[in-house]
């Protein structure tokens, strides 16, 4: 660059071309320019002169004065204004010189060390003649080309201008002047060129250093340049100049940490095309720029007195030189003339160069290579070998974003984004507008817990995880390139290691795509380190694809990777395609079906577009659209084969069956009933969420029928399938309501949602989901008077017997009707036309075709397993699959696990061996499936449950492979548990088959079916299996608990049982269930000690041992009770855990009490002789002390017994009290709190049977008095009779209100109830001292008796009962009796048919007291339970106005489970018999409650059982409803 064009350190606005400088002076100054970067004190007088010449608004004569006075750098630093005046410099210029010098000193002092000492990183200039490339400079980087002259005419020469220290008034003039100079030089020299503003040069900056300038008005630069071209060039060349000088380009400048700055580099390209310039020469005019500027500022109005002088610029090395400028050397006209003479030659050379560099259309194969690499060779994204994609990308440019639509279609599992501004205006921001993302920092990927637990929290396989690898979110500060490796490198390695684990993403079936949106040009760039880490983790580049859009970016990337990893990455790179071409190529690999828009139904047959982002946000649901499968190119043969062999039906099967030439899909007999009766009836119900049950025998087509129903209704309902039955129900409910409300929030009526749920193993979970959806509808205030969500619950049935369909339930059994068999016959004919050997391999279809023939399935198993050898790997894997399938519904093994176990080596391209082939001859017995667990993965499973059952039978009988052998193989083969996809699911399934017990009233199982069958088949081996289980699950409390149970139940090895119980406690200290096991060990040890005591009378020492064990057991059971209450309280706070209260601690303490009684009965002190029996009863009741008994013992012959008994006085004196407390607590619990929606709980029933057994033994001791003959006094006889009566009431559990209420549901004979009423009649005689509790019980006795036998003479007249109630309400009541009193008060005081007594006015007070008491007494135990509705308000008066639940059940004679779903759906209230029984109360809606009309001026608050029934009713609107009475308060049902 010419010295006259060097940047001033001070404030030069226009660099002046000095006509007075000769070539010699220029050369001298050039030789010294290298030292200008040093301090001022080192400057020579020539350098001072050079500096002064560049000062703006300072006349050149000042520079000459300084030169003549020999002012060098040192003297310049000492000068002041006075010195300059003495040298003849006037005041104004003197001030400017001093100021400029001080600014230089200041700049030198503040200049950062990095600028002075550290060269910036090299970078390429912006591509020539391009305007929309996504290229930006980085601050302080160094352009790797020097300022140059013409080379080959096409390669542009460059000139740099720092463009700093200019004022707003002068910067535009400087810009236009410099562009015109440079442009004229390039045009005359016939070379391309680029002038850069914002690029530094020596002496003040490193040559080519990126500085950037702030530009506020870009348009102004373009306008000013256009005007300047017209002003400077001759008129005849203006148009040519406008064509050669391109508009300014503004290239953004990034900060060193990759964030955007407000700076840019202004660049102007010069293109002197030969066809435009021909052989012309281009002069520019030379105005007096100094005066022109002064005139512009209004400081001088003198007109230029000369005509503009002509200039002729050419490129001379790195500078532009005016050949017409006056010099002190040779005459300029000579050089000018010589150059003009050469113009024709230059023009010809230019033309030749243009022809040589014409862009030839290259024949590229990169489009097809991209198609191959991104699909793994399948050339279809629908059938891509790669199941997952991981994207690594860097700084994007806005112009690129519209060409990256393929990313949305790839739906990447993870994106590692190194652009800290991606969320603000980059790729992540753009992507999130079209799809769903989960944004993370790398720290979230550090393994601090189970790998699949982390993946689950990250939603890794359900959402695109966007990892910000260089900050930009959550206040994470971006790092500069030099610092990134130290600051963030380790955390990114954690991310990559996590993603490459075999238990996270499928081995060899995911592709890593490096999407280079910005050129990577530095060896320290984070993407280079990221590539290196992936290269190491994946052990090669077969799973890596690199994409950039130009050869320069590719070359830089290739060289950096080669230097870092020592490999040539060329064959894994795409770089000859633009991103628009990449986008088009990838999108073309999608089938028409994938490219089509998807639609949901709206009212009146209309449709609404389902946006991709919305659909992906419904991640717990698989949405079935109206146009599902249309335009697809799926392989019909392959899909049908998978289905007919036993795989799960897909939407494609229904679609294919509707195509011309196909027979319709087989329609089951219940299909029309579901479509025409059940669904319409459910839609008419008023509840927001209603339930339909499709119960089926496993393998009989229940799921297929459910999906067939959805397929047929997809244009009338918004249909979806729940992906994972273990999903968070709150999240499911939110997404179901989102689907319901999508694009018609205010439209009424809406199209309902039909949601299929499959594989639930517990009906209560189904009801839980229904309730959560119901609450979500109420929360969103969805206004409608019909069902909005229909749950189609497809659930396996425990029974194979066909049951009659009800209003909301159908049953599919394993027995086809004649009509169904005919359809299967016709279908087989069609299948055999396209599928050879269908009958030999389509086992799923043929099992049904053969009507579930046992002989057929046995034959298939026997034939297929003929060559079975347990020593072969594929045989072992099949055996494991068989056992898992039989003992754990829905069990499977991941494809990755099978490949690893079978030694199959998957490759990252199509055509590799399929995992099914690895099973060899057994491949016909398995099918593939997708598993929605913590991570989503592909797996294999048995084709049919009956096939699995008969395979196991064949293995055990024919091949002598025992269940214990398979279980041990499953537990001890480490290869099955190596890091692979589905490992957690396998562990979960193995845990299930070891632990899960199935309870029944007939046979209460102590262990899982597998353990019990192993114990039966090979006694003793179950212990080995359990020991191996403890090694496989070393930190699992439940497995340790299982072993403890095994040792105390089966082996009677209580020492070993205690070891395992302690280990379980150590692993789970806060679990009441684990604590219960420790207590059970001691209880069973005590029970065993008693059973082993052969003698009728127990020895004193043995008595002591037994009582000590009893004391320990009771303490342990008390701890269990305490933990159970803590658990229940905690669950009620969480509100999503409906696990009920653990009652085992209460029952266990009762059982120990019974054992203590049994032990004491074996002592001579408390033998079973009548008198001794009464003494034991009194001692255990705390009424008699042992010392008194000992004193009355003649001869003191049992002294040793008394010695030991006195050591346990606290235990003995409180035994009856503690047993009674627990009996009453459990009675209260079971009577007032029902299982959710009234379903039977087998475990509760079993517990109640045991409770009844224990109570009988309790009653034998504490509810009888056998020594009546000792009490001869008449008064004592009366007291004894009262005592005995109370004992009889206690014996019948009629001494508590809950016991009396239980008679309503137990169905006891009315005569027994009359006997209880008669006994209470005696207790109520005036001479007896009645307790408040007995008075309350008497109220209950009359109400219950009236509902069993209204005509009984023992029923107190209703008015008398009301008077008694009024009296009791006036008496002081303990907290323990408050709930029972206020409940019966609310029941009796509620006006019948609007007729009320004055006492009714206290109704509101009683309801409030009842609610308070309920919460106080039941808060620790009511979680997961619903309050039982004991009575409903009937239409009649008096006692007949109270309708017990049993009366309603009589009106609807169905199984309890059916009754539960009818109750939940509200179908019960449509029954005419029920309507005839119950009275409809009126009221007004007030928020979430109803203010019921009782009597004038009295409104009582009633809560709806289902809040969603209030939707559609405006605040204050009038409603009617049935009224139920529970301990929690009055409840509204069937609100209309």
mmCIF file of N, CA, C and O in Angstrom, residues 10-65:
data_model
loop_
_atom_site.group_PDB
_atom_site.id
_atom_site.type_symbol
_atom_site.label_atom_id
_atom_site.label_comp_id
_atom_site.label_asym_id
_atom_site.label_seq_id
_atom_site.Cartn_x
_atom_site.Cartn_y
_atom_site.Cartn_z
ATOM 1 N N UNK A 10 -3.708 9.626 14.410
ATOM 2 C CA UNK A 10 -4.578 10.612 15.054
ATOM 3 C C UNK A 10 -5.939 10.636 14.410
ATOM 4 O O UNK A 10 -6.614 9.624 14.391
ATOM 5 N N UNK A 11 -6.378 11.788 13.860
ATOM 6 C CA UNK A 11 -7.718 11.917 13.305
ATOM 7 C C UNK A 11 -7.724 12.334 11.853
ATOM 8 O O UNK A 11 -8.373 13.304 11.488
ATOM 9 N N UNK A 12 -7.018 11.688 10.974
ATOM 10 C CA UNK A 12 -7.091 12.070 9.569
ATOM 11 C C UNK A 12 -8.394 11.570 8.990
ATOM 12 O O UNK A 12 -8.755 10.434 9.185
ATOM 13 N N UNK A 13 -9.122 12.433 8.298
ATOM 14 C CA UNK A 13 -10.356 12.008 7.658
ATOM 15 C C UNK A 13 -10.129 11.654 6.201
ATOM 16 O O UNK A 13 -10.808 10.808 5.638
ATOM 17 N N UNK A 14 -9.217 12.367 5.594
ATOM 18 C CA UNK A 14 -8.895 12.069 4.205
ATOM 19 C C UNK A 14 -7.395 11.964 4.074
ATOM 20 O O UNK A 14 -6.662 12.876 4.458
ATOM 21 N N UNK A 15 -6.905 10.865 3.616
ATOM 22 C CA UNK A 15 -5.461 10.709 3.419
ATOM 23 C C UNK A 15 -5.081 11.409 2.119
ATOM 24 O O UNK A 15 -5.675 11.139 1.072
ATOM 25 N N UNK A 16 -4.118 12.295 2.190
ATOM 26 C CA UNK A 16 -3.814 13.159 1.040
ATOM 27 C C UNK A 16 -2.673 12.583 0.211
ATOM 28 O O UNK A 16 -1.720 12.044 0.738
ATOM 29 N N UNK A 17 -2.828 12.739 -1.091
ATOM 30 C CA UNK A 17 -1.761 12.344 -2.009
ATOM 31 C C UNK A 17 -0.852 13.553 -2.189
ATOM 32 O O UNK A 17 -1.285 14.620 -2.645
ATOM 33 N N UNK A 18 0.358 13.421 -1.778
ATOM 34 C CA UNK A 18 1.288 14.568 -1.797
ATOM 35 C C UNK A 18 1.960 14.662 -3.162
ATOM 36 O O UNK A 18 2.834 13.873 -3.509
ATOM 37 N N UNK A 19 1.537 15.708 -3.915
ATOM 38 C CA UNK A 19 2.136 15.894 -5.228
ATOM 39 C C UNK A 19 3.576 16.347 -5.148
ATOM 40 O O UNK A 19 4.365 16.154 -6.074
ATOM 41 N N UNK A 20 3.905 16.975 -3.981
ATOM 42 C CA UNK A 20 5.263 17.528 -3.856
ATOM 43 C C UNK A 20 6.297 16.499 -3.482
ATOM 44 O O UNK A 20 7.489 16.787 -3.463
ATOM 45 N N UNK A 21 5.832 15.308 -3.114
ATOM 46 C CA UNK A 21 6.790 14.278 -2.691
ATOM 47 C C UNK A 21 7.369 13.578 -3.904
ATOM 48 O O UNK A 21 6.638 13.051 -4.756
ATOM 49 N N UNK A 22 8.631 13.545 -3.999
ATOM 50 C CA UNK A 22 9.301 12.812 -5.076
ATOM 51 C C UNK A 22 9.362 11.344 -4.762
ATOM 52 O O UNK A 22 9.126 10.917 -3.654
ATOM 53 N N UNK A 23 9.707 10.595 -5.770
ATOM 54 C CA UNK A 23 9.796 9.153 -5.591
ATOM 55 C C UNK A 23 10.868 8.766 -4.614
ATOM 56 O O UNK A 23 10.738 7.802 -3.880
ATOM 57 N N UNK A 24 11.893 9.583 -4.532
ATOM 58 C CA UNK A 24 12.976 9.278 -3.596
ATOM 59 C C UNK A 24 12.510 9.419 -2.173
ATOM 60 O O UNK A 24 12.804 8.588 -1.324
ATOM 61 N N UNK A 25 11.782 10.528 -1.913
ATOM 62 C CA UNK A 25 11.262 10.739 -0.554
ATOM 63 C C UNK A 25 10.284 9.625 -0.182
ATOM 64 O O UNK A 25 10.269 9.147 0.941
ATOM 65 N N UNK A 26 9.487 9.244 -1.176
ATOM 66 C CA UNK A 26 8.539 8.163 -0.887
ATOM 67 C C UNK A 26 9.269 6.887 -0.506
ATOM 68 O O UNK A 26 8.914 6.203 0.435
ATOM 69 N N UNK A 27 10.310 6.631 -1.196
ATOM 70 C CA UNK A 27 11.073 5.423 -0.885
ATOM 71 C C UNK A 27 11.695 5.486 0.478
ATOM 72 O O UNK A 27 11.721 4.517 1.216
ATOM 73 N N UNK A 28 12.227 6.701 0.832
ATOM 74 C CA UNK A 28 12.846 6.847 2.157
ATOM 75 C C UNK A 28 11.825 6.638 3.256
ATOM 76 O O UNK A 28 12.086 5.963 4.248
ATOM 77 N N UNK A 29 10.662 7.249 3.041
ATOM 78 C CA UNK A 29 9.633 7.109 4.089
ATOM 79 C C UNK A 29 9.144 5.671 4.179
ATOM 80 O O UNK A 29 8.898 5.156 5.249
ATOM 81 N N UNK A 30 9.009 5.008 3.033
ATOM 82 C CA UNK A 30 8.566 3.615 3.050
ATOM 83 C C UNK A 30 9.514 2.740 3.856
ATOM 84 O O UNK A 30 9.101 1.852 4.575
ATOM 85 N N UNK A 31 10.820 3.096 3.735
ATOM 86 C CA UNK A 31 11.802 2.283 4.446
ATOM 87 C C UNK A 31 11.703 2.453 5.944
ATOM 88 O O UNK A 31 12.175 1.619 6.691
ATOM 89 N N UNK A 32 11.105 3.553 6.382
ATOM 90 C CA UNK A 32 11.009 3.796 7.813
ATOM 91 C C UNK A 32 9.641 3.432 8.394
ATOM 92 O O UNK A 32 9.436 3.472 9.583
ATOM 93 N N UNK A 33 8.695 3.118 7.482
ATOM 94 C CA UNK A 33 7.355 2.848 7.987
ATOM 95 C C UNK A 33 7.297 1.633 8.902
ATOM 96 O O UNK A 33 6.445 1.545 9.765
ATOM 97 N N UNK A 34 8.226 0.749 8.732
ATOM 98 C CA UNK A 34 8.189 -0.461 9.544
ATOM 99 C C UNK A 34 8.373 -0.139 11.017
ATOM 100 O O UNK A 34 7.970 -0.898 11.878
ATOM 101 N N UNK A 35 9.011 1.012 11.323
ATOM 102 C CA UNK A 35 9.302 1.342 12.709
ATOM 103 C C UNK A 35 8.247 2.235 13.345
ATOM 104 O O UNK A 35 8.377 2.620 14.495
ATOM 105 N N UNK A 36 7.200 2.614 12.561
ATOM 106 C CA UNK A 36 6.205 3.537 13.115
ATOM 107 C C UNK A 36 5.398 2.933 14.254
ATOM 108 O O UNK A 36 4.790 3.655 15.020
ATOM 109 N N UNK A 37 5.371 1.622 14.320
ATOM 110 C CA UNK A 37 4.615 0.996 15.402
ATOM 111 C C UNK A 37 5.309 1.159 16.739
ATOM 112 O O UNK A 37 4.741 0.895 17.778
ATOM 113 N N UNK A 38 6.575 1.548 16.737
ATOM 114 C CA UNK A 38 7.291 1.740 18.000
ATOM 115 C C UNK A 38 6.823 3.033 18.660
ATOM 116 O O UNK A 38 6.041 3.800 18.099
ATOM 117 N N UNK A 39 7.318 3.327 19.866
ATOM 118 C CA UNK A 39 6.927 4.528 20.594
ATOM 119 C C UNK A 39 7.397 5.788 19.892
ATOM 120 O O UNK A 39 8.361 5.782 19.112
ATOM 121 N N UNK A 40 6.750 6.940 20.212
ATOM 122 C CA UNK A 40 7.077 8.216 19.578
ATOM 123 C C UNK A 40 8.540 8.577 19.789
ATOM 124 O O UNK A 40 9.205 9.115 18.905
ATOM 125 N N UNK A 41 9.054 8.255 20.960
ATOM 126 C CA UNK A 41 10.420 8.651 21.279
ATOM 127 C C UNK A 41 11.441 8.040 20.320
ATOM 128 O O UNK A 41 12.560 8.512 20.189
ATOM 129 N N UNK A 42 11.052 6.991 19.621
ATOM 130 C CA UNK A 42 11.963 6.343 18.682
ATOM 131 C C UNK A 42 11.818 6.858 17.254
ATOM 132 O O UNK A 42 12.519 6.395 16.352
ATOM 133 N N UNK A 43 10.882 7.800 17.035
ATOM 134 C CA UNK A 43 10.662 8.273 15.669
ATOM 135 C C UNK A 43 11.829 9.162 15.207
ATOM 136 O O UNK A 43 12.405 9.948 15.978
ATOM 137 N N UNK A 44 12.093 9.079 13.903
ATOM 138 C CA UNK A 44 13.053 10.019 13.288
ATOM 139 C C UNK A 44 12.296 11.263 12.844
ATOM 140 O O UNK A 44 11.069 11.311 12.920
ATOM 141 N N UNK A 45 13.057 12.283 12.343
ATOM 142 C CA UNK A 45 12.376 13.501 11.903
ATOM 143 C C UNK A 45 11.522 13.219 10.666
ATOM 144 O O UNK A 45 10.506 13.877 10.431
ATOM 145 N N UNK A 46 11.966 12.216 9.852
ATOM 146 C CA UNK A 46 11.159 11.845 8.690
ATOM 147 C C UNK A 46 9.807 11.263 9.118
ATOM 148 O O UNK A 46 8.773 11.551 8.507
ATOM 149 N N UNK A 47 9.844 10.453 10.167
ATOM 150 C CA UNK A 47 8.586 9.848 10.650
ATOM 151 C C UNK A 47 7.668 10.904 11.264
ATOM 152 O O UNK A 47 6.455 10.842 11.125
ATOM 153 N N UNK A 48 8.275 11.902 11.958
ATOM 154 C CA UNK A 48 7.465 12.985 12.508
ATOM 155 C C UNK A 48 6.808 13.755 11.373
ATOM 156 O O UNK A 48 5.632 14.120 11.432
ATOM 157 N N UNK A 49 7.584 14.035 10.313
ATOM 158 C CA UNK A 49 7.037 14.749 9.148
ATOM 159 C C UNK A 49 5.897 13.946 8.508
ATOM 160 O O UNK A 49 4.855 14.480 8.167
ATOM 161 N N UNK A 50 6.147 12.634 8.366
ATOM 162 C CA UNK A 50 5.107 11.759 7.779
ATOM 163 C C UNK A 50 3.819 11.831 8.605
ATOM 164 O O UNK A 50 2.715 11.929 8.059
ATOM 165 N N UNK A 51 3.992 11.762 9.892
ATOM 166 C CA UNK A 51 2.834 11.819 10.796
ATOM 167 C C UNK A 51 2.098 13.148 10.679
ATOM 168 O O UNK A 51 0.867 13.199 10.587
ATOM 169 N N UNK A 52 2.846 14.272 10.649
ATOM 170 C CA UNK A 52 2.234 15.594 10.590
ATOM 171 C C UNK A 52 1.521 15.818 9.269
ATOM 172 O O UNK A 52 0.494 16.506 9.209
ATOM 173 N N UNK A 53 2.046 15.240 8.191
ATOM 174 C CA UNK A 53 1.397 15.405 6.891
ATOM 175 C C UNK A 53 -0.017 14.794 6.886
ATOM 176 O O UNK A 53 -0.885 15.217 6.120
ATOM 177 N N UNK A 54 -0.238 13.813 7.705
ATOM 178 C CA UNK A 54 -1.524 13.114 7.713
ATOM 179 C C UNK A 54 -2.544 13.752 8.651
ATOM 180 O O UNK A 54 -3.684 13.313 8.721
ATOM 181 N N UNK A 55 -2.120 14.752 9.400
ATOM 182 C CA UNK A 55 -3.042 15.382 10.343
ATOM 183 C C UNK A 55 -4.097 16.170 9.590
ATOM 184 O O UNK A 55 -3.779 16.990 8.727
ATOM 185 N N UNK A 56 -5.360 15.957 9.907
ATOM 186 C CA UNK A 56 -6.456 16.632 9.249
ATOM 187 C C UNK A 56 -6.552 18.079 9.730
ATOM 188 O O UNK A 56 -6.315 18.377 10.915
ATOM 189 N N UNK A 57 -6.922 18.951 8.802
ATOM 190 C CA UNK A 57 -7.097 20.377 9.105
ATOM 191 C C UNK A 57 -5.790 21.078 9.500
ATOM 192 O O UNK A 57 -5.816 22.135 10.152
ATOM 193 N N UNK A 58 -4.672 20.424 9.234
ATOM 194 C CA UNK A 58 -3.354 21.033 9.493
ATOM 195 C C UNK A 58 -2.644 21.185 8.142
ATOM 196 O O UNK A 58 -2.477 20.200 7.415
ATOM 197 N N UNK A 59 -2.227 22.412 7.833
ATOM 198 C CA UNK A 59 -1.599 22.678 6.546
ATOM 199 C C UNK A 59 -0.271 21.935 6.415
ATOM 200 O O UNK A 59 0.425 21.694 7.410
ATOM 201 N N UNK A 60 0.054 21.524 5.184
ATOM 202 C CA UNK A 60 1.290 20.782 4.959
ATOM 203 C C UNK A 60 2.530 21.571 5.378
ATOM 204 O O UNK A 60 3.573 20.988 5.685
ATOM 205 N N UNK A 61 2.399 22.885 5.399
ATOM 206 C CA UNK A 61 3.556 23.716 5.761
ATOM 207 C C UNK A 61 4.008 23.474 7.181
ATOM 208 O O UNK A 61 5.184 23.638 7.515
ATOM 209 N N UNK A 62 3.096 23.057 8.042
ATOM 210 C CA UNK A 62 3.452 22.753 9.442
ATOM 211 C C UNK A 62 4.398 21.559 9.472
ATOM 212 O O UNK A 62 5.394 21.545 10.221
ATOM 213 N N UNK A 63 4.116 20.534 8.668
ATOM 214 C CA UNK A 63 4.989 19.361 8.604
ATOM 215 C C UNK A 63 6.373 19.755 8.112
ATOM 216 O O UNK A 63 7.398 19.271 8.637
ATOM 217 N N UNK A 64 6.407 20.660 7.105
ATOM 218 C CA UNK A 64 7.684 21.103 6.582
ATOM 219 C C UNK A 64 8.458 21.895 7.631
ATOM 220 O O UNK A 64 9.684 21.771 7.747
ATOM 221 N N UNK A 65 7.729 22.689 8.431
ATOM 222 C CA UNK A 65 8.376 23.470 9.502
ATOM 223 C C UNK A 65 9.024 22.547 10.518
ATOM 224 O O UNK A 65 10.174 22.759 10.948
#
